[in-house]
Short mmCIF file of C-alpha atoms in Angstrom, two decimals:
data_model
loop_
_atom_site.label_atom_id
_atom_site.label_comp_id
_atom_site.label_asym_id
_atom_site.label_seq_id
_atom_site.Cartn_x
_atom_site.Cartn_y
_atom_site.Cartn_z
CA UNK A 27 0.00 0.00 0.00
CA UNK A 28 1.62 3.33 -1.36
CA UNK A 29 1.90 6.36 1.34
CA UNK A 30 -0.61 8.73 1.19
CA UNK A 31 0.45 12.31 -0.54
CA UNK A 32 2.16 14.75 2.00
CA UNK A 33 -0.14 17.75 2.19
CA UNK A 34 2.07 19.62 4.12
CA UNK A 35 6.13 19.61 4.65
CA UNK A 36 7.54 21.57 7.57
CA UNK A 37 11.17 21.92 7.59
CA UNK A 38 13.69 23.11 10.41
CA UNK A 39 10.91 25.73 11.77
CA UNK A 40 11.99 28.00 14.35
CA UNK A 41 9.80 30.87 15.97
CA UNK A 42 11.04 33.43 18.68
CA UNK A 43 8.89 35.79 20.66
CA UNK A 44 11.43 38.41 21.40
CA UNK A 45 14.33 36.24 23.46
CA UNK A 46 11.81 33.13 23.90
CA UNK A 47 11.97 30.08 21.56
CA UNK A 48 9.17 28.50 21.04
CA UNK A 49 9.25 26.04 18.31
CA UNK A 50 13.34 24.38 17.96
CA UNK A 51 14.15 22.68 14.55
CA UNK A 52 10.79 21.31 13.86
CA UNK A 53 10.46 18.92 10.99
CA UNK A 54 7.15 17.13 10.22
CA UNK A 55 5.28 16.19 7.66
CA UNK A 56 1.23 16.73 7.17
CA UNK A 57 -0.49 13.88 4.96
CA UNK A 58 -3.02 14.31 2.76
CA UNK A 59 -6.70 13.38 4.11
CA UNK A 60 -5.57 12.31 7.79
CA UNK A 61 -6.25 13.58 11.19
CA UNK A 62 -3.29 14.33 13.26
CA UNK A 63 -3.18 15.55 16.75
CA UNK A 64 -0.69 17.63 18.77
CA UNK A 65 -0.38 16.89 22.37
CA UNK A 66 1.76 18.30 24.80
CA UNK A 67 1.96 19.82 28.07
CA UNK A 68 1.61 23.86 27.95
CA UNK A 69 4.52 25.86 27.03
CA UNK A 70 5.51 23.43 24.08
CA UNK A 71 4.97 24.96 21.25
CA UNK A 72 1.92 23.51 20.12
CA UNK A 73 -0.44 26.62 19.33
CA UNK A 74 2.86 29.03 17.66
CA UNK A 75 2.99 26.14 15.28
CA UNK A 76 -0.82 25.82 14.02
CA UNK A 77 -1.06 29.39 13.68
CA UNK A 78 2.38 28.84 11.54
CA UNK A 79 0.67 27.35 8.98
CA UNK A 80 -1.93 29.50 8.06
CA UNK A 81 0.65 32.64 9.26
CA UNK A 82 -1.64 34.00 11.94
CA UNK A 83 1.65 34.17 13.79
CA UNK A 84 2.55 36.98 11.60
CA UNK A 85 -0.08 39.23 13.53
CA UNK A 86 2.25 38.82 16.57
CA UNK A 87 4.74 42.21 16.74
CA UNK A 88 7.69 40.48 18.18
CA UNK A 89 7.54 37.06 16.55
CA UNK A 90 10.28 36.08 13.94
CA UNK A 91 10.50 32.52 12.38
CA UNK A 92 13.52 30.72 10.27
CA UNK A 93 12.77 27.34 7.99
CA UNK A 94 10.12 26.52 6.01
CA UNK A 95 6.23 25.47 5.81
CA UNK A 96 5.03 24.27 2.48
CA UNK A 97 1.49 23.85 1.39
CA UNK A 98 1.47 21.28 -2.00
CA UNK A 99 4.88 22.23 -2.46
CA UNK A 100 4.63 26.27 -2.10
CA UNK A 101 5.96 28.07 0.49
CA UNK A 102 3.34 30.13 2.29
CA UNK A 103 5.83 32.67 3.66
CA UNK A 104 6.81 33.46 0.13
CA UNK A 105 4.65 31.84 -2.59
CA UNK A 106 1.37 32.63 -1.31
CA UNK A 107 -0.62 35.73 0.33
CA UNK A 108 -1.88 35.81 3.50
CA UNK A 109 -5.40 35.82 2.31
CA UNK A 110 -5.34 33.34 -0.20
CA UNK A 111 -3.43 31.04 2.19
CA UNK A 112 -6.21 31.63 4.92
CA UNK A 113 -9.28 30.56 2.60
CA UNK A 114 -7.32 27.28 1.75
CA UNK A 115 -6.44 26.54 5.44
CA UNK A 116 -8.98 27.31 8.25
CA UNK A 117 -9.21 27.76 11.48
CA UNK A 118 -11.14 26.28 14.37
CA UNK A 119 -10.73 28.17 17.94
CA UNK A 120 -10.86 27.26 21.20
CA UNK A 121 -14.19 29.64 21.69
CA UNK A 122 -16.67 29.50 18.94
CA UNK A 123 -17.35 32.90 17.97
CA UNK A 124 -20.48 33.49 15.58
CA UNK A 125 -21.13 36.90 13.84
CA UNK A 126 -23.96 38.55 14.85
CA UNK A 127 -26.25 37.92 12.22
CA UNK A 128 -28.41 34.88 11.35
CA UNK A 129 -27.19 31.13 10.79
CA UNK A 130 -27.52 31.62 7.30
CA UNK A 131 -25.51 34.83 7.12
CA UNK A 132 -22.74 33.50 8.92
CA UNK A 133 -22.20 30.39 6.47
CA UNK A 134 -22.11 32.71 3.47
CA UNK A 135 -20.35 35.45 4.83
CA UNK A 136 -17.28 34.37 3.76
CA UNK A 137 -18.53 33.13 -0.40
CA UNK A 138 -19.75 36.66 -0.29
CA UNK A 139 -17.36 38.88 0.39
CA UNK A 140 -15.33 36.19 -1.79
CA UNK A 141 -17.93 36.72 -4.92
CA UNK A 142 -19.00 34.63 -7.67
CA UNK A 143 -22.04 32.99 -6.44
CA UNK A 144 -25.60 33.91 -7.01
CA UNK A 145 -28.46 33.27 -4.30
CA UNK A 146 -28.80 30.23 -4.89
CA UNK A 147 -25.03 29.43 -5.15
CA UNK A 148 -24.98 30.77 -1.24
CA UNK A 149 -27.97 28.43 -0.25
CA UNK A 150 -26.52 25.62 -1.35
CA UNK A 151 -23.06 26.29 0.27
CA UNK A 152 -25.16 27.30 3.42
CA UNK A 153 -27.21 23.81 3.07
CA UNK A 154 -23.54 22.00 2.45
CA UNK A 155 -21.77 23.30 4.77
CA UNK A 156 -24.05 22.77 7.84
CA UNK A 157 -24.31 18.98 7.05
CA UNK A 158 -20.95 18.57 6.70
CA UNK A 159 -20.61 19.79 10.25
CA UNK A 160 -23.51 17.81 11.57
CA UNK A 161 -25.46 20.64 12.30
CA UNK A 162 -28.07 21.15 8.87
CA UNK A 163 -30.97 18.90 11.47
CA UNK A 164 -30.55 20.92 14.16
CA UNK A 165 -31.36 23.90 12.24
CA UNK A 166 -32.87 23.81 9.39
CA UNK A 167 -35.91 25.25 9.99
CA UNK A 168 -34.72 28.08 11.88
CA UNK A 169 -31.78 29.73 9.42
CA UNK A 170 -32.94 32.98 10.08
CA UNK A 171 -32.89 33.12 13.31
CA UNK A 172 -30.13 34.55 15.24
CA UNK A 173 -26.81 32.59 15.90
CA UNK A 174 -26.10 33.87 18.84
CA UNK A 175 -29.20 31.88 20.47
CA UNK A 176 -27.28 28.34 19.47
CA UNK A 177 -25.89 26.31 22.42
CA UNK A 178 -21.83 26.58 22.60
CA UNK A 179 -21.75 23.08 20.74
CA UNK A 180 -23.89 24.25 17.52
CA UNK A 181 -21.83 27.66 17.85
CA UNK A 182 -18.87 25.64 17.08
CA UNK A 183 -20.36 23.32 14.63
CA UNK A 184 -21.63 26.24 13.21
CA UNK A 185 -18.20 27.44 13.04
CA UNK A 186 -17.20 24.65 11.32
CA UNK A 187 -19.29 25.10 9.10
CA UNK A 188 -18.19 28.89 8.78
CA UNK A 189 -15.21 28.01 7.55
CA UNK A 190 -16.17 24.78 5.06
CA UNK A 191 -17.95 27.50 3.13
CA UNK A 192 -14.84 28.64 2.12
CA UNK A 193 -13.72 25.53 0.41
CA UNK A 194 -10.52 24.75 2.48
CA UNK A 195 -7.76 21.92 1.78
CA UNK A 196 -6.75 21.86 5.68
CA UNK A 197 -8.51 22.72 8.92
CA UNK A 198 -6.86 23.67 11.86
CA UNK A 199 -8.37 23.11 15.37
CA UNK A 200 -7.04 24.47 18.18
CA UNK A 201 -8.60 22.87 21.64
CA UNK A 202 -12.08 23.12 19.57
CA UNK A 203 -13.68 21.25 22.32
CA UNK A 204 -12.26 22.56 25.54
CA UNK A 205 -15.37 24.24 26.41
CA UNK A 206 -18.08 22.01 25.11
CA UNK A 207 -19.84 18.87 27.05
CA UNK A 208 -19.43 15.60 26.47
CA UNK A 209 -22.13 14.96 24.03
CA UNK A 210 -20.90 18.58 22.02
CA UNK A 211 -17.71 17.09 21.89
CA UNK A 212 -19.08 14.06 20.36
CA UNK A 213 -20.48 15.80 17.94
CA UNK A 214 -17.78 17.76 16.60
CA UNK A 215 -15.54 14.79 16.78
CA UNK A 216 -18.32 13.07 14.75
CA UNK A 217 -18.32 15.68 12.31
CA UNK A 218 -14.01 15.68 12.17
CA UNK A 219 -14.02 12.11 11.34
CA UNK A 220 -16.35 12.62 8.19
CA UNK A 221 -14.46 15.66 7.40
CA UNK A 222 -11.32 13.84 7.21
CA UNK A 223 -12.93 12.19 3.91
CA UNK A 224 -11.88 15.07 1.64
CA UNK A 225 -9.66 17.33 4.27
CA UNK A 226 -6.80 16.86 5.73
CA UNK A 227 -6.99 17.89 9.94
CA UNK A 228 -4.44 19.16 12.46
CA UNK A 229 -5.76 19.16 16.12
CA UNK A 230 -4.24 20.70 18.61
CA UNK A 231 -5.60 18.99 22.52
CA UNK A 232 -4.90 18.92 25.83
CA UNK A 233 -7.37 16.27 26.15
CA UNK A 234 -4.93 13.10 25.24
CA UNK A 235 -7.96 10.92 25.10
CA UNK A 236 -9.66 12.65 22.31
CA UNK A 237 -6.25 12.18 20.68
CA UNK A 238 -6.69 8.85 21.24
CA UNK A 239 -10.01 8.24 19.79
CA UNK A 240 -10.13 10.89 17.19
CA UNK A 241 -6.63 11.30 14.86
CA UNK A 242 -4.59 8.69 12.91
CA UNK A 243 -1.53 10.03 13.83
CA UNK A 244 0.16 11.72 17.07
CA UNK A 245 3.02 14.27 17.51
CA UNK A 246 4.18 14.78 21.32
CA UNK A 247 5.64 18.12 21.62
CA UNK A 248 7.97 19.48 24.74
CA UNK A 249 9.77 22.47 25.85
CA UNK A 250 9.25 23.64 21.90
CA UNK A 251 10.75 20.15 20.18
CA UNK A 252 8.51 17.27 18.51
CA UNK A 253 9.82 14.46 20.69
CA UNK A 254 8.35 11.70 18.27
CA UNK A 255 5.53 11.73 15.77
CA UNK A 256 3.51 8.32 14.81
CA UNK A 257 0.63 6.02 14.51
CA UNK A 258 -1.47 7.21 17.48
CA UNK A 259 -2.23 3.73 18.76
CA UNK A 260 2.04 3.28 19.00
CA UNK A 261 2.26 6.60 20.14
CA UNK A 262 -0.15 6.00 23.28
CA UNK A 263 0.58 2.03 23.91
CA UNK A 264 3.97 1.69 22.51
CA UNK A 265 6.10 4.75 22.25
CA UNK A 266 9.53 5.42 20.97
CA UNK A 267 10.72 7.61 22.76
CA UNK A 268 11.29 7.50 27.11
CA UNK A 269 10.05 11.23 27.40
CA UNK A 270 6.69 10.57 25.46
CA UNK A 271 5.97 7.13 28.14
CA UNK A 272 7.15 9.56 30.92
#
């Protein structure tokens, strides 16, 4: 059986926040249509490299990075803008935060402002993009209403959703469940593993059992170094390295 495609290649990454280094001579590679988690303990790195990927790090004033990230072979630092980057790899926060406007509005916020679709272009995104987050039964009849009156599990769903509108390759998540119940998280974990069909997934958790249940593959980060990166069943019954069993 042939390796699946790498998706994306980091290589000798560094970032500094002023005198602090936060990620040391990372290299790891992202493949195509898996689900791969990041544990760690905090202080290791784990969040500066997510937001490396889609260069949300570059909002930080006093951050400066050496190496490289590649996304199908392009470098996002210099092949790619910011914005185009960003609609091709999303992002899933810790705290859902929905616009203030209706359901519908927030799914096709995004195609609109990106133009090219008529109305009912944007309804069918809108109708899309809610199942593939597991949310479309939940609230279907109700579109218009405001999406500020979801629960915090259909606000993230919804964010999901949010940003499938958009049409991305990769999805970031960064603790997407750390606030949500256990049926929420469920739910969104639910709606991660179908996504996985035509995305490929980076999760970043504190919560080494959803690691567990939910990605293919695990990377334990420390102290700003990937300690060892592998099958997540190895990685959690088997590992290679004495500082990931510690």
């Amino acid at each position: 059986m042939s390796e699946p495609e790498v998706k994306i290649r980091i290589k000798d990454l560094n970032i500094y926040y002023r005198n602090i280094h936060a990620l040391k001579n990372l290299s790891l590679d992202i493949r195509e249509n898996e689900i791969l988690s990041i544990i760690g303990p905090a202080n290791s790195g784990k969040t500066s490299f997510l937001r490396s990927l889609n260069r949300l790090n570059d909002l930080e004033h006093n951050m400066r990075m050496t190496g490289t990230v590649l996304l199908d072979d392009k470098n996002v630092y210099r092949d790619l803008k910011p914005e185009d980057l960003r609609k091709r790899v999303g992002m899933i926060f810790a705290l859902p935060i929905p616009l203030p406007m209706s359901i519908s509005d927030n799914i096709a916020y995004g195609p609109k402002l990106a133009g090219g679709y008529d109305k009912a272009g944007l309804e069918r995104i809108v109708m899309e993009s809610l199942k593939a987050a597991f949310l479309w039964d939940e609230v279907k009849d109700r579109l218009q209403t405001s999406a500020l009156k979801l629960s915090g599990g259909q606000q993230q769903r919804l964010c999901i959703a949010r940003t499938l509108a958009m049409r991305p390759d990769v999805i970031l998540f960064d603790e997407p469940c750390s606030g949500l119940d256990p049926i929420s998280t469920a739910k969104v974990e639910e709606s991660m593993a179908e996504l996985r069909r035509n995305h490929t997934l980076v999760l970043v958790t504190n919560n080494t059992k959803q690691a567990a249940r939910a990605s293919d593959r695990t990377a334990f980060f420390l102290m700003g170094e990937l300690i060892e990166c592998g099958p997540t069943v190895q990685v959690f019954t088997n590992p290679t390295h004495h500082r990931t069993g510690d």
